[in-house]
Coordinates of C-alpha atoms in Angstrom, one line a residue:
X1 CA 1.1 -4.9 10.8
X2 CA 0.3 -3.3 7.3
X3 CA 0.3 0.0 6.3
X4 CA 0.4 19.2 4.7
X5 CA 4.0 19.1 4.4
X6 CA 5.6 20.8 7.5
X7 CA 8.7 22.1 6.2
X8 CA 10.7 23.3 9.1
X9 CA 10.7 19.6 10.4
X10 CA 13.4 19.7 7.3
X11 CA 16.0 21.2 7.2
X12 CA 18.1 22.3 3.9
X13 CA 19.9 19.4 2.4
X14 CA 23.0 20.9 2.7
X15 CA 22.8 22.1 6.2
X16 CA 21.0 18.4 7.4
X17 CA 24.3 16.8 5.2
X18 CA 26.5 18.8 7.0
X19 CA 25.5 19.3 10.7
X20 CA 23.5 16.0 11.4
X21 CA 26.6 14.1 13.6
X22 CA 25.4 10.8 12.1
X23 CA 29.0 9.1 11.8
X24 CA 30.0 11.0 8.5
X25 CA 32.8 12.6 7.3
X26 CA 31.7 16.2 6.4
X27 CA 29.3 16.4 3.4
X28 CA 31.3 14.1 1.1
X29 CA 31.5 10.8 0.9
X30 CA 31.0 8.3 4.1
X31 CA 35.1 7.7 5.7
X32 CA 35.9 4.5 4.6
X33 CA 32.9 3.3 2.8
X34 CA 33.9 1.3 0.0
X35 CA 33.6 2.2 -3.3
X36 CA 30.7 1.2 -5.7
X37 CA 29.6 -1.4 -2.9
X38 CA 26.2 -3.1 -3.7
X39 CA 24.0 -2.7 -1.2
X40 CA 20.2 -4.3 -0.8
X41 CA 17.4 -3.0 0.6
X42 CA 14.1 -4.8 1.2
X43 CA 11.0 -2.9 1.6
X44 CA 8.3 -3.1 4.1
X45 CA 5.5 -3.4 2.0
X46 CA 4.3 -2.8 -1.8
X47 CA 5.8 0.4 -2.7
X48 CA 4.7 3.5 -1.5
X49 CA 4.7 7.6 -0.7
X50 CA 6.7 6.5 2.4
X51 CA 9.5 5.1 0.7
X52 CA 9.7 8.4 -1.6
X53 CA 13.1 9.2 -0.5
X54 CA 14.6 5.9 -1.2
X55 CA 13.6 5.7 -4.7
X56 CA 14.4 9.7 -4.9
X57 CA 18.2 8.9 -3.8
X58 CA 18.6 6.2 -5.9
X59 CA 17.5 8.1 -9.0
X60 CA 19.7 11.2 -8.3
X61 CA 23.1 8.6 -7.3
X62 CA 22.6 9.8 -4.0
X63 CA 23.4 6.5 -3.0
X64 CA 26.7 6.6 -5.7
X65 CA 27.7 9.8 -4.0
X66 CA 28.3 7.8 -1.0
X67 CA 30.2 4.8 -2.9
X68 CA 27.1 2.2 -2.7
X69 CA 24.8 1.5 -4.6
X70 CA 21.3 0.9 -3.6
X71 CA 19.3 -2.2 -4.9
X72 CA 15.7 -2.0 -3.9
X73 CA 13.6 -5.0 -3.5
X74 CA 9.2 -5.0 -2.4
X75 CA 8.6 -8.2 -0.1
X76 CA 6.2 -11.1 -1.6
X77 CA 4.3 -10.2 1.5
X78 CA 4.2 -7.5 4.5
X79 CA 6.2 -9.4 7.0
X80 CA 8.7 -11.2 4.7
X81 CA 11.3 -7.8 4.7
X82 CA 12.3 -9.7 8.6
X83 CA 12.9 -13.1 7.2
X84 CA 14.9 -11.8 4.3
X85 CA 16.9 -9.9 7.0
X86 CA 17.6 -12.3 8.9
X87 CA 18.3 -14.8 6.1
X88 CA 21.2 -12.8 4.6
X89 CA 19.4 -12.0 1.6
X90 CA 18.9 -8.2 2.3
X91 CA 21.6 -6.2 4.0
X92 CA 19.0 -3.9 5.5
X93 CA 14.9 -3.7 5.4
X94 CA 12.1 -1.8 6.3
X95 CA 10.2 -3.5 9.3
X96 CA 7.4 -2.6 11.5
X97 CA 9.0 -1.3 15.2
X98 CA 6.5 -3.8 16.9
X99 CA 8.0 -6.6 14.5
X100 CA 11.8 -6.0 15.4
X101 CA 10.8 -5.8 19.3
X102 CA 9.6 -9.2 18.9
X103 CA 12.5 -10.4 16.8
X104 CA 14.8 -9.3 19.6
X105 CA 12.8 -10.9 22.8
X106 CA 13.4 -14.0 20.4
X107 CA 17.4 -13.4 20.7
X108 CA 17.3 -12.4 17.1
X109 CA 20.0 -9.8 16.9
X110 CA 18.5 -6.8 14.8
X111 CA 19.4 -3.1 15.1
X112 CA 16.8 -0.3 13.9
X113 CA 19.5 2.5 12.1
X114 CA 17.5 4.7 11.2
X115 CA 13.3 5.5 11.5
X116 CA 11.7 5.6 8.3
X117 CA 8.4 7.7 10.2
X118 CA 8.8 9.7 13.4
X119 CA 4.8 8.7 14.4
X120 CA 2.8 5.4 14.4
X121 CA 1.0 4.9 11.6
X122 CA -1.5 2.5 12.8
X123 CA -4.9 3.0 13.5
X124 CA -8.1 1.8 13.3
X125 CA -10.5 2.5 10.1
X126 CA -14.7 2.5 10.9
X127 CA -18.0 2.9 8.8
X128 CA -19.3 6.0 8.8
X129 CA -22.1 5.0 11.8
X130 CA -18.4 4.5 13.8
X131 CA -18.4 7.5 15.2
X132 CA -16.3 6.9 18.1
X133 CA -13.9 3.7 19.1
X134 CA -16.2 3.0 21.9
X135 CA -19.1 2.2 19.1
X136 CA -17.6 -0.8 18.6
X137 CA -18.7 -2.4 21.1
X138 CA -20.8 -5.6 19.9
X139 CA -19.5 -4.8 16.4
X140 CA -17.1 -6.9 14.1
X141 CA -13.5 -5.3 14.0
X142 CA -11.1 -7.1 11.3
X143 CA -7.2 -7.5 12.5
X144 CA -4.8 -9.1 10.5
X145 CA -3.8 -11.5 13.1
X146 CA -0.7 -9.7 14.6
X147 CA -0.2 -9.0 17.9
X148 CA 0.5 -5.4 17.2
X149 CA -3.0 -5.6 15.7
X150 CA -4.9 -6.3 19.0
X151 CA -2.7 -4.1 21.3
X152 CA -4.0 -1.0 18.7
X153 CA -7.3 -2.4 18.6
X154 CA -7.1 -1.9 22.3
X155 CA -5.7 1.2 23.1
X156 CA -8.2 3.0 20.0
X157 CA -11.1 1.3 21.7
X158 CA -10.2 1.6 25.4
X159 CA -8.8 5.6 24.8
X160 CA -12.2 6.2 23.3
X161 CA -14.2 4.9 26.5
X162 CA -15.0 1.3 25.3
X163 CA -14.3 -2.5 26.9
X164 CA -12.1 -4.1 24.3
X165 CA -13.6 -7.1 25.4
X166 CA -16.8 -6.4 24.2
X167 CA -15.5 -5.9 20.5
X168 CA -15.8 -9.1 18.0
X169 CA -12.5 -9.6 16.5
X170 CA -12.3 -11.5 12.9
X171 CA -8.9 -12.4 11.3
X172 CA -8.9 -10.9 7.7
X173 CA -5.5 -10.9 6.8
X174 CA -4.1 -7.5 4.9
X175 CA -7.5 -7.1 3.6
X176 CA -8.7 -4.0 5.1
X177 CA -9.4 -1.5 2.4
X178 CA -11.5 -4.5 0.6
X179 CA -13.8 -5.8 4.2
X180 CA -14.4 -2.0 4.9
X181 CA -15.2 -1.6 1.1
X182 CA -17.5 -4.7 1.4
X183 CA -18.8 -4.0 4.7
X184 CA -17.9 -7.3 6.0
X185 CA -16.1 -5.8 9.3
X186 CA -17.3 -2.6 11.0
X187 CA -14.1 -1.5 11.5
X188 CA -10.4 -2.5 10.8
X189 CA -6.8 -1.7 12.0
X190 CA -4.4 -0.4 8.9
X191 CA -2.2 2.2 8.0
X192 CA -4.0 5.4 7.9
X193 CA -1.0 6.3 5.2
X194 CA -2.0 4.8 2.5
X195 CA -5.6 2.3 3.6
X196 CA -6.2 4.9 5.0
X197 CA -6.8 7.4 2.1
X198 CA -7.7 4.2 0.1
X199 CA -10.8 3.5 1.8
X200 CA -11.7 7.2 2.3
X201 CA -11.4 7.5 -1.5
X202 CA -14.6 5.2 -1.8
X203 CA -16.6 6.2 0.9
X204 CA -15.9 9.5 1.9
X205 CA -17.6 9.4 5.3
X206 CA -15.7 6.8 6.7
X207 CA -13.4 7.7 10.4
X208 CA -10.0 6.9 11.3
X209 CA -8.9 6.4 14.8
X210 CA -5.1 7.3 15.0
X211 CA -3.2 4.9 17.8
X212 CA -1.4 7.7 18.8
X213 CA -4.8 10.2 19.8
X214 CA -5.9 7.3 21.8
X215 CA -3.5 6.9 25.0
X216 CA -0.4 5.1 22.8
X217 CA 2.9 7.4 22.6
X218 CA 4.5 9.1 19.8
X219 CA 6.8 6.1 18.2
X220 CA 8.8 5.7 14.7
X221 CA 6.4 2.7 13.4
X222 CA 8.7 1.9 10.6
X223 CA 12.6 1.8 10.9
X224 CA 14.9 0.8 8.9
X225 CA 17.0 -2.2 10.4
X226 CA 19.9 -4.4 10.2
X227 CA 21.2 -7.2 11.8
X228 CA 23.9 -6.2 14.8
X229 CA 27.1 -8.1 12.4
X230 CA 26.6 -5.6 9.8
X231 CA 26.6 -2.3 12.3
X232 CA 29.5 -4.0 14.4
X233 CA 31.9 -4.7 11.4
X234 CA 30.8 -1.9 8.5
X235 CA 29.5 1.2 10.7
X236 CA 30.9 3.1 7.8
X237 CA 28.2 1.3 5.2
X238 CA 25.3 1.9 7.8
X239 CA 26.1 5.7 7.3
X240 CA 26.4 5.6 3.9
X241 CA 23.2 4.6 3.4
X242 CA 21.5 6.6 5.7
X243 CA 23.2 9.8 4.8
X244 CA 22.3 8.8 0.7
X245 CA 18.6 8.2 1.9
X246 CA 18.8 11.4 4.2
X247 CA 19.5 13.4 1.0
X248 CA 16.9 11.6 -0.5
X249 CA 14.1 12.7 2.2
X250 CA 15.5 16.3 2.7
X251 CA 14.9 16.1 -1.6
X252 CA 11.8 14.9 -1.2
X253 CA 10.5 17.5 1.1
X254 CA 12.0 20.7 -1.3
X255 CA 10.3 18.8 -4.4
X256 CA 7.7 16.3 -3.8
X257 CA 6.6 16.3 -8.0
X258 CA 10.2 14.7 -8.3
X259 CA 10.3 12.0 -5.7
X260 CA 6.6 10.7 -7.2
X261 CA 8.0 10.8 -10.8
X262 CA 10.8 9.2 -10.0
X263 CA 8.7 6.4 -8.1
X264 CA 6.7 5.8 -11.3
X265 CA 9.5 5.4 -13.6
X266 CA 11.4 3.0 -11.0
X267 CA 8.1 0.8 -9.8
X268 CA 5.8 -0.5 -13.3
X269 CA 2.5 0.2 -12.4
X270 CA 2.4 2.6 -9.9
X271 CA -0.2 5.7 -10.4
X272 CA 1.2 9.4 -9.4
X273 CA -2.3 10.5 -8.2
X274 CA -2.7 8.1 -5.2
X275 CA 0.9 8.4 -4.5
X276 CA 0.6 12.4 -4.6
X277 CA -2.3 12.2 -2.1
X278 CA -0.1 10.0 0.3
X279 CA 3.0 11.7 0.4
X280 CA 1.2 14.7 0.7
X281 CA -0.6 12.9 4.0
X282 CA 2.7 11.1 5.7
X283 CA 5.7 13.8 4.8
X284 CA 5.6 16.1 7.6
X285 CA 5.9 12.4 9.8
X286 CA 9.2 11.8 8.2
X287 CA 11.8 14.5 10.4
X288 CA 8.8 15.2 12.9
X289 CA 10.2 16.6 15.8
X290 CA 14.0 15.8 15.0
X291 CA 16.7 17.9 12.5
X292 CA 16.8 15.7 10.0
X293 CA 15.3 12.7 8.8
X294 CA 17.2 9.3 9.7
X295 CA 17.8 11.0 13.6
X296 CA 15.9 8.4 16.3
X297 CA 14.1 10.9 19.1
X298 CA 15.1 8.9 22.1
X299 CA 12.4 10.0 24.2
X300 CA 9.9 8.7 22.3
X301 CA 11.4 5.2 22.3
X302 CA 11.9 5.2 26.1
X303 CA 8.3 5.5 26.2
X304 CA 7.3 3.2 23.0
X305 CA 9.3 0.6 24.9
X306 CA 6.9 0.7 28.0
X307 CA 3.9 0.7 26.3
X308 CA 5.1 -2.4 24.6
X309 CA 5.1 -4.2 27.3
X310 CA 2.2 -2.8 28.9
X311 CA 0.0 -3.9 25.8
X312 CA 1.6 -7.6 26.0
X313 CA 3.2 -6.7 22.2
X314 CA 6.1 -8.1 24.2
X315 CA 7.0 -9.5 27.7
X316 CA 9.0 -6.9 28.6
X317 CA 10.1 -3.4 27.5
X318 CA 12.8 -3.5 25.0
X319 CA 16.4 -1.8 25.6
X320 CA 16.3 1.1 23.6
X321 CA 20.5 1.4 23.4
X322 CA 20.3 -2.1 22.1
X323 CA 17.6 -2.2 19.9
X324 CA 18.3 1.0 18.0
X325 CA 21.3 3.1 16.7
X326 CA 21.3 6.3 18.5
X327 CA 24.4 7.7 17.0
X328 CA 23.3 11.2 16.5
X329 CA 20.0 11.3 18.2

């Protein structure tokens, strides 16, 4: 589906360079990376506060330091970063945990290397006469038409004491801020990241119901992935790029005003006040609970991989070692 610093969730750069055992070579450059090597990366989604770090390494030539260089692409639409994967037109992108689990119960082989977020950040956005999940019972609740969608529409509701069955669902697309705006749906499920702070920036009064308060576990919603070829034959690129974007995120964290400025001179367009409030929202989420940012907590999966199944996201609960690179975790 779509879309308070804590700083000891971060360590130094220097210190998260150097002791994070994430198949480098000390704190220079990746062993046997090769030098100067293009590399592209597709985001999940239009660009945002979670993707600070990227655009933060690229602009300092943390990704140079490494002997790669990073070429950033946004997606014509939230789901195509998977197709341009898997296509061979991206050598790594940014895609939703619930979308790779589905890619692999369809034998697609694609490794998550690195989580891009340590929480979920799905959840489900009411009208301010929402006060509790259970509320929407007999009321409209727009989904995008994912199946992620419905198993968080499920848990919010059925964690706040309601019958999921009794909640009248409407397809609406990636069109969340813009039905709750226009009161066309009661509710909707979005990212509470960056819809999230949209919606609430028009109508203050509005409630969000976090996935993760409601009975679903702790889980890294966005990882970045690649497909199994690439992490079988250049393990030594793979860590290149996640060390470059580790120093990127352990940046961002000792100087946010940096990582936004050098989003807005990167991405046309972009305006530094929404994208001050959202990194301010979603950075403790990027090292929570781990050293260092790019580190998977294993735990969490094990138990993100049951609840998959158990919400019929999938048919049955994905194999962690196979599904994710846990060099390091």
């Amino acid at each position: 589906m779509l879309r308070s610093w804590r700083s000891g969730y971060l360590l130094p750069v220097v210190a998260v360079l150097c002791a994070a055992a994430f198949a480098v070579s000390g704190c220079g450059q990746t062993a046997n990376a090769p030098s100067d090597q293009p590399i592209t990366l597709v985001l999940d989604f239009t660009p945002n506060a979670v993707h600070a770090g990227i655009y933060l390494a690229v602009d300092r030539d943390y990704d140079g330091a490494q002997g790669i260089t990073l070429n950033v692409r946004t997606p014509g639409a939230s789901t195509d970063s998977l197709k341009t994967l898997l296509g061979h037109r991206a050598d790594f992108a940014i895609v939703d945990i619930h979308d790779l689990a589905l890619a692999r119960q369809q034998g697609r082989d694609i490794v998550g290397v690195a989580p891009l977020v340590q929480v979920p950040l799905a959840a489900v956005l009411a009208q301010p006469d929402i006060r509790s999940p259970k509320d929407l019972e007999g009321k409209r609740a727009g989904v995008t038409g994912l199946p992620s969608d419905d198993a968080v529409l499920d848990t919010v509701v059925r964690g706040g004491g309601g019958n999921p069955k009794r909640v009248k669902r409407v397809t609406i697309g990636f069109n969340a801020v813009s039905a709750l705006i226009g009161k066309r749906v009661s509710a909707a499920t979005a990212f509470w990241n960056v819809e999230g702070l949209a919606v609430r920036a028009h109508r203050p009064g509005m409630h969000e119901f976090r996935v993760d308060q409601y009975g679903a576990p702790s889980y890294p919603e966005l990882v970045i992935a690649v497909r199994g070829e690439t992490l079988r034959e250049n393990p030594a690129t793979v860590s290149a790029v996640v060390t470059a974007l580790r120093r990127g995120y352990a940046e961002t964290a000792a100087d946010p005003a940096s990582a936004i400025s050098a989003m807005t001179r990167q991405v046309p367009g972009l305006d530094a006040k929404p994208l001050t409030a959202q990194l301010a929202a979603v950075s403790q989420s990027f090292a929570q609970g781990v050293p260092a940012w790019g580190l998977f907590n294993r735990a969490n999966l094990e138990a993100w991989s049951k609840w998959e199944a158990r919400v019929g996201i999938v048919r049955k609960p994905p194999d962690v070692t196979q599904a994710f690179w846990l060099k390091g975790s």
